[in-house]
mmCIF file of C-alpha atoms in Angstrom:
data_model
loop_
_atom_site.group_PDB
_atom_site.id
_atom_site.type_symbol
_atom_site.label_atom_id
_atom_site.label_comp_id
_atom_site.label_asym_id
_atom_site.label_seq_id
_atom_site.Cartn_x
_atom_site.Cartn_y
_atom_site.Cartn_z
ATOM 1 C CA MET A 299 118.484 83.237 88.804
ATOM 2 C CA LYS A 300 115.265 84.882 90.006
ATOM 3 C CA ASP A 301 116.332 86.240 93.362
ATOM 4 C CA GLY A 302 114.860 89.738 93.268
ATOM 5 C CA VAL A 303 111.843 91.850 94.174
ATOM 6 C CA ILE A 304 111.005 94.986 92.195
ATOM 7 C CA ILE A 305 109.043 98.017 93.305
ATOM 8 C CA VAL A 306 106.950 98.558 90.191
ATOM 9 C CA SER A 307 104.625 101.532 89.962
ATOM 10 C CA GLY A 308 103.446 101.199 86.373
ATOM 11 C CA GLY A 309 105.395 104.257 85.207
ATOM 12 C CA MET A 310 108.013 104.425 82.450
ATOM 13 C CA ASP A 311 111.026 103.900 84.691
ATOM 14 C CA SER A 312 109.885 100.908 86.729
ATOM 15 C CA ILE A 313 108.344 99.151 83.709
ATOM 16 C CA THR A 314 111.626 99.557 81.834
ATOM 17 C CA LEU A 315 113.523 98.113 84.795
ATOM 18 C CA LEU A 316 111.005 95.270 85.039
ATOM 19 C CA TYR A 317 111.777 94.204 81.456
ATOM 20 C CA ASP A 318 115.469 95.014 81.789
ATOM 21 C CA LYS A 319 115.882 92.669 84.775
ATOM 22 C CA LYS A 320 113.022 90.234 84.156
ATOM 23 C CA ASP A 321 115.303 87.203 84.378
ATOM 24 C CA GLU A 322 116.261 88.179 87.944
ATOM 25 C CA ILE A 323 112.835 89.200 89.268
ATOM 26 C CA ALA A 324 110.629 86.765 91.167
ATOM 27 C CA LEU A 325 108.107 89.260 92.550
ATOM 28 C CA GLY A 326 106.710 92.682 91.660
ATOM 29 C CA ILE A 327 105.272 94.923 94.369
ATOM 30 C CA SER A 328 103.095 97.989 93.815
ATOM 31 C CA PHE A 329 102.154 100.301 96.665
ATOM 32 C CA ASP A 330 98.769 102.005 96.836
ATOM 33 C CA TYR A 331 99.441 104.977 99.091
ATOM 34 C CA GLY A 332 96.512 107.111 98.016
ATOM 35 C CA SER A 333 98.209 109.236 95.377
ATOM 36 C CA ASN A 334 96.181 110.887 92.648
ATOM 37 C CA HIS A 335 97.536 108.497 90.025
ATOM 38 C CA ASN A 336 97.829 105.137 91.818
ATOM 39 C CA ALA A 337 94.591 103.920 90.213
ATOM 40 C CA ARG A 338 96.012 104.691 86.739
ATOM 41 C CA GLU A 339 99.495 103.289 87.313
ATOM 42 C CA ILE A 340 98.902 100.058 89.181
ATOM 43 C CA PRO A 341 96.846 98.276 86.480
ATOM 44 C CA PHE A 342 99.797 98.713 84.106
ATOM 45 C CA ALA A 343 102.169 97.270 86.711
ATOM 46 C CA ARG A 344 99.891 94.275 87.154
ATOM 47 C CA MET A 345 99.479 93.791 83.389
ATOM 48 C CA HIS A 346 103.220 93.801 82.674
ATOM 49 C CA CYS A 347 104.005 91.435 85.553
ATOM 50 C CA GLU A 348 101.323 89.033 84.332
ATOM 51 C CA ARG A 349 102.679 89.300 80.784
ATOM 52 C CA LEU A 350 106.127 88.282 82.027
ATOM 53 C CA GLY A 351 104.838 85.567 84.357
ATOM 54 C CA ILE A 352 106.012 87.443 87.444
ATOM 55 C CA LYS A 353 103.939 87.305 90.616
ATOM 56 C CA HIS A 354 102.499 90.723 91.529
ATOM 57 C CA LEU A 355 101.319 92.118 94.849
ATOM 58 C CA VAL A 356 99.541 95.386 95.680
ATOM 59 C CA ILE A 357 100.154 96.625 99.208
ATOM 60 C CA LYS A 358 97.976 99.393 100.629
ATOM 61 C CA LEU A 359 99.638 102.150 102.637
ATOM 62 C CA ASP A 360 96.541 104.096 103.641
ATOM 63 C CA PHE A 361 98.288 105.868 106.502
ATOM 64 C CA MET A 362 100.410 107.875 104.066
ATOM 65 C CA HIS A 363 97.387 109.573 102.531
ATOM 66 C CA GLN A 364 96.018 110.228 105.998
ATOM 67 C CA TYR A 365 99.107 111.676 107.670
ATOM 68 C CA PHE A 366 101.595 112.816 105.009
ATOM 69 C CA LYS A 367 101.575 116.206 103.298
ATOM 70 C CA SER A 368 102.109 116.315 99.525
ATOM 71 C CA SER A 369 100.276 117.693 96.497
ATOM 72 C CA LEU A 370 100.544 114.162 95.114
ATOM 73 C CA LEU A 371 98.079 113.123 97.807
ATOM 74 C CA SER A 372 95.804 116.146 97.990
ATOM 75 C CA GLY A 373 94.115 116.283 94.589
ATOM 76 C CA ALA A 374 94.796 116.829 90.893
ATOM 77 C CA GLU A 375 94.187 120.563 91.137
ATOM 78 C CA ASP A 376 97.221 120.946 93.421
ATOM 79 C CA ILE A 377 99.712 119.368 90.979
ATOM 80 C CA PRO A 378 101.995 122.045 89.490
ATOM 81 C CA GLU A 379 102.295 122.436 85.736
ATOM 82 C CA GLY A 380 105.431 123.234 83.770
ATOM 83 C CA ALA A 381 109.032 122.066 83.958
ATOM 84 C CA TYR A 382 110.190 119.081 85.969
ATOM 85 C CA ASP A 383 112.515 121.026 88.249
ATOM 86 C CA ASP A 384 113.161 121.644 91.932
ATOM 87 C CA ASP A 385 111.125 124.791 92.516
ATOM 88 C CA ASN A 386 108.152 123.632 90.483
ATOM 89 C CA MET A 387 107.862 120.004 91.617
ATOM 90 C CA LYS A 388 108.938 120.125 95.249
ATOM 91 C CA SER A 389 105.313 120.077 96.429
ATOM 92 C CA THR A 390 104.954 116.555 94.970
ATOM 93 C CA VAL A 391 107.473 115.063 97.393
ATOM 94 C CA VAL A 392 105.877 112.400 99.602
ATOM 95 C CA PRO A 393 108.158 112.414 102.653
ATOM 96 C CA PHE A 394 110.393 109.327 102.833
ATOM 97 C CA ARG A 395 108.184 107.427 100.396
ATOM 98 C CA ASN A 396 111.018 105.342 98.961
ATOM 99 C CA GLY A 397 112.381 104.655 102.433
ATOM 100 C CA ILE A 398 109.045 103.228 103.537
ATOM 101 C CA MET A 399 108.490 101.208 100.382
ATOM 102 C CA LEU A 400 112.026 99.842 100.297
ATOM 103 C CA SER A 401 111.808 98.806 103.947
ATOM 104 C CA ILE A 402 108.647 96.817 103.260
ATOM 105 C CA ALA A 403 110.102 95.300 100.090
ATOM 106 C CA VAL A 404 113.248 94.280 101.962
ATOM 107 C CA GLY A 405 111.127 92.570 104.628
ATOM 108 C CA ILE A 406 109.197 90.685 101.954
ATOM 109 C CA ALA A 407 112.418 89.734 100.160
ATOM 110 C CA GLU A 408 113.857 88.361 103.406
ATOM 111 C CA SER A 409 110.641 86.442 104.069
ATOM 112 C CA GLU A 410 110.720 84.910 100.582
ATOM 113 C CA GLY A 411 114.418 84.030 100.672
ATOM 114 C CA LEU A 412 115.224 86.625 97.999
ATOM 115 C CA THR A 413 118.353 88.731 98.083
ATOM 116 C CA LYS A 414 117.743 91.849 95.967
ATOM 117 C CA VAL A 415 115.249 94.706 95.804
ATOM 118 C CA PHE A 416 115.174 96.665 92.552
ATOM 119 C CA ILE A 417 114.089 100.298 92.381
ATOM 120 C CA ALA A 418 113.994 102.557 89.298
ATOM 121 C CA ASN A 419 114.979 105.972 90.647
ATOM 122 C CA HIS A 420 116.971 107.972 88.106
ATOM 123 C CA GLY A 421 119.326 110.929 87.842
ATOM 124 C CA GLY A 422 116.615 113.458 87.028
ATOM 125 C CA ASP A 423 114.928 112.800 90.375
ATOM 126 C CA HIS A 424 117.905 113.810 92.514
ATOM 127 C CA ALA A 425 117.289 117.533 92.849
ATOM 128 C CA ILE A 426 113.671 117.071 93.865
ATOM 129 C CA TYR A 427 113.415 113.827 95.825
ATOM 130 C CA PRO A 428 115.960 113.240 98.616
ATOM 131 C CA ASP A 429 115.124 109.525 98.778
ATOM 132 C CA CYS A 430 116.127 109.059 95.123
ATOM 133 C CA ARG A 431 119.693 110.307 95.533
ATOM 134 C CA SER A 432 122.706 108.011 95.450
ATOM 135 C CA SER A 433 123.621 108.946 99.034
ATOM 136 C CA PHE A 434 120.228 107.689 100.216
ATOM 137 C CA ILE A 435 120.382 104.516 98.116
ATOM 138 C CA ASP A 436 123.863 103.746 99.475
ATOM 139 C CA ALA A 437 122.690 104.320 103.056
ATOM 140 C CA ILE A 438 119.540 102.199 102.831
ATOM 141 C CA ASP A 439 121.467 99.468 100.994
ATOM 142 C CA ALA A 440 123.907 99.338 103.904
ATOM 143 C CA ALA A 441 121.038 99.288 106.413
ATOM 144 C CA SER A 442 119.270 96.529 104.487
ATOM 145 C CA GLN A 443 122.379 94.350 104.399
ATOM 146 C CA ALA A 444 123.056 94.931 108.087
ATOM 147 C CA GLY A 445 119.451 94.310 109.121
ATOM 148 C CA THR A 446 118.678 91.045 107.300
ATOM 149 C CA TYR A 447 119.980 87.511 107.545
ATOM 150 C CA GLU A 448 119.932 87.306 103.750
ATOM 151 C CA HIS A 449 121.963 90.568 103.514
ATOM 152 C CA VAL A 450 119.377 91.892 101.072
ATOM 153 C CA ARG A 451 120.815 94.412 98.593
ATOM 154 C CA ILE A 452 119.098 97.486 97.171
ATOM 155 C CA VAL A 453 119.766 97.532 93.418
ATOM 156 C CA ALA A 454 119.175 100.872 91.691
ATOM 157 C CA PRO A 455 120.879 100.674 88.279
ATOM 158 C CA TYR A 456 119.324 103.861 86.889
ATOM 159 C CA THR A 457 120.482 106.166 89.694
ATOM 160 C CA SER A 458 123.048 107.981 87.562
ATOM 161 C CA ILE A 459 121.277 108.059 84.196
ATOM 162 C CA THR A 460 118.560 110.274 82.704
ATOM 163 C CA LYS A 461 114.975 109.504 81.787
ATOM 164 C CA THR A 462 116.007 109.772 78.140
ATOM 165 C CA ASP A 463 118.596 107.054 78.782
ATOM 166 C CA ILE A 464 115.843 104.925 80.302
ATOM 167 C CA ALA A 465 113.624 105.531 77.278
ATOM 168 C CA LEU A 466 116.491 104.501 74.988
ATOM 169 C CA ARG A 467 116.858 101.276 76.965
ATOM 170 C CA GLY A 468 113.120 100.707 76.681
ATOM 171 C CA LYS A 469 113.359 101.265 72.939
ATOM 172 C CA GLN A 470 115.970 98.500 72.745
ATOM 173 C CA LEU A 471 113.685 96.249 74.792
ATOM 174 C CA GLY A 472 110.684 96.982 72.556
ATOM 175 C CA ILE A 473 108.536 98.493 75.306
ATOM 176 C CA ASP A 474 105.305 100.209 74.258
ATOM 177 C CA TYR A 475 105.259 103.231 76.550
ATOM 178 C CA SER A 476 101.586 103.878 75.861
ATOM 179 C CA GLU A 477 101.152 100.968 78.284
ATOM 180 C CA THR A 478 102.609 103.013 81.136
ATOM 181 C CA TRP A 479 101.350 105.962 83.182
ATOM 182 C CA SER A 480 103.174 109.157 84.200
ATOM 183 C CA CYS A 481 100.693 111.995 84.853
ATOM 184 C CA TYR A 482 100.539 113.021 88.499
ATOM 185 C CA LYS A 483 97.000 114.376 88.115
ATOM 186 C CA GLY A 484 95.673 110.867 87.583
ATOM 187 C CA GLU A 485 92.646 111.802 85.508
ATOM 188 C CA GLU A 486 91.215 109.917 82.514
ATOM 189 C CA ILE A 487 94.152 110.713 80.214
ATOM 190 C CA HIS A 488 97.546 112.404 80.658
ATOM 191 C CA CYS A 489 97.156 116.148 81.196
ATOM 192 C CA GLY A 490 100.196 116.986 79.048
ATOM 193 C CA LYS A 491 101.171 119.952 81.227
ATOM 194 C CA CYS A 492 102.325 118.724 84.649
ATOM 195 C CA GLY A 493 106.029 118.197 85.299
ATOM 196 C CA THR A 494 105.890 114.439 84.832
ATOM 197 C CA CYS A 495 104.025 114.768 81.531
ATOM 198 C CA VAL A 496 106.562 117.326 80.306
ATOM 199 C CA GLU A 497 109.422 115.052 81.366
ATOM 200 C CA ARG A 498 107.768 112.065 79.652
ATOM 201 C CA LYS A 499 107.340 113.965 76.378
ATOM 202 C CA GLU A 500 110.945 115.176 76.423
ATOM 203 C CA ALA A 501 112.383 111.716 77.134
ATOM 204 C CA LEU A 502 110.392 110.032 74.376
ATOM 205 C CA ARG A 503 111.212 112.768 71.881
ATOM 206 C CA GLU A 504 114.921 112.733 72.698
ATOM 207 C CA ALA A 505 114.976 108.923 72.453
ATOM 208 C CA GLY A 506 113.373 109.071 69.002
ATOM 209 C CA ILE A 507 110.246 107.228 70.133
ATOM 210 C CA VAL A 508 106.905 108.139 68.583
ATOM 211 C CA ASP A 509 104.762 109.299 71.503
ATOM 212 C CA THR A 510 101.356 107.647 71.234
ATOM 213 C CA THR A 511 100.287 108.780 74.701
ATOM 214 C CA ARG A 512 96.893 110.472 74.795
ATOM 215 C CA TYR A 513 97.222 113.970 76.261
ATOM 216 C CA VAL A 514 94.569 116.534 77.118
ATOM 217 C CA SER A 515 97.024 119.184 75.937
ATOM 218 C CA ASN A 516 99.919 118.878 73.524
ATOM 219 C CA THR A 517 101.392 122.241 74.473
#
């Protein structure tokens, strides 16, 4: 039964979840909040939704770029390079981004008579992004159920697994990860050096997937 909405960015995690739960998803939503890489990600989200026959919406959140502080919003030159860890990647946090997006998705789900909102946060995000942690997901799930007539649930099946685990699932599903976007710099091709590029390379390598992503640097 197609009773779900998915927040789909066009990155590895959300595209994997899109295919993983395609039989339950009625609507895909991408948010354009002015990040460096939105213009690279969103076309992939749209393409995969169209391929699966799933309706896709793009919702602009211009106020986030205007008022929120994050290197993800301030330009490619501000994105840190190196490991995907707390100290290095903390500047990329967009305050309460998932809270805002989930709230909108829940409202749309309620309006459409749908009962689930899928989100593809994963275990590797926890140290860096507070609104990816299980405690946050549990809290906003409770708030969503309490605040809607449909008792809309937040479904986050990847919360406790790694990006490598997600890549392994994508391998089983036959996903071509060259048709996804990760790089936070959002330039013509993946930089190969920022934390998300490093994490992408590691996950694909550990999952035994040949990485056909084009990188500026392979170091």
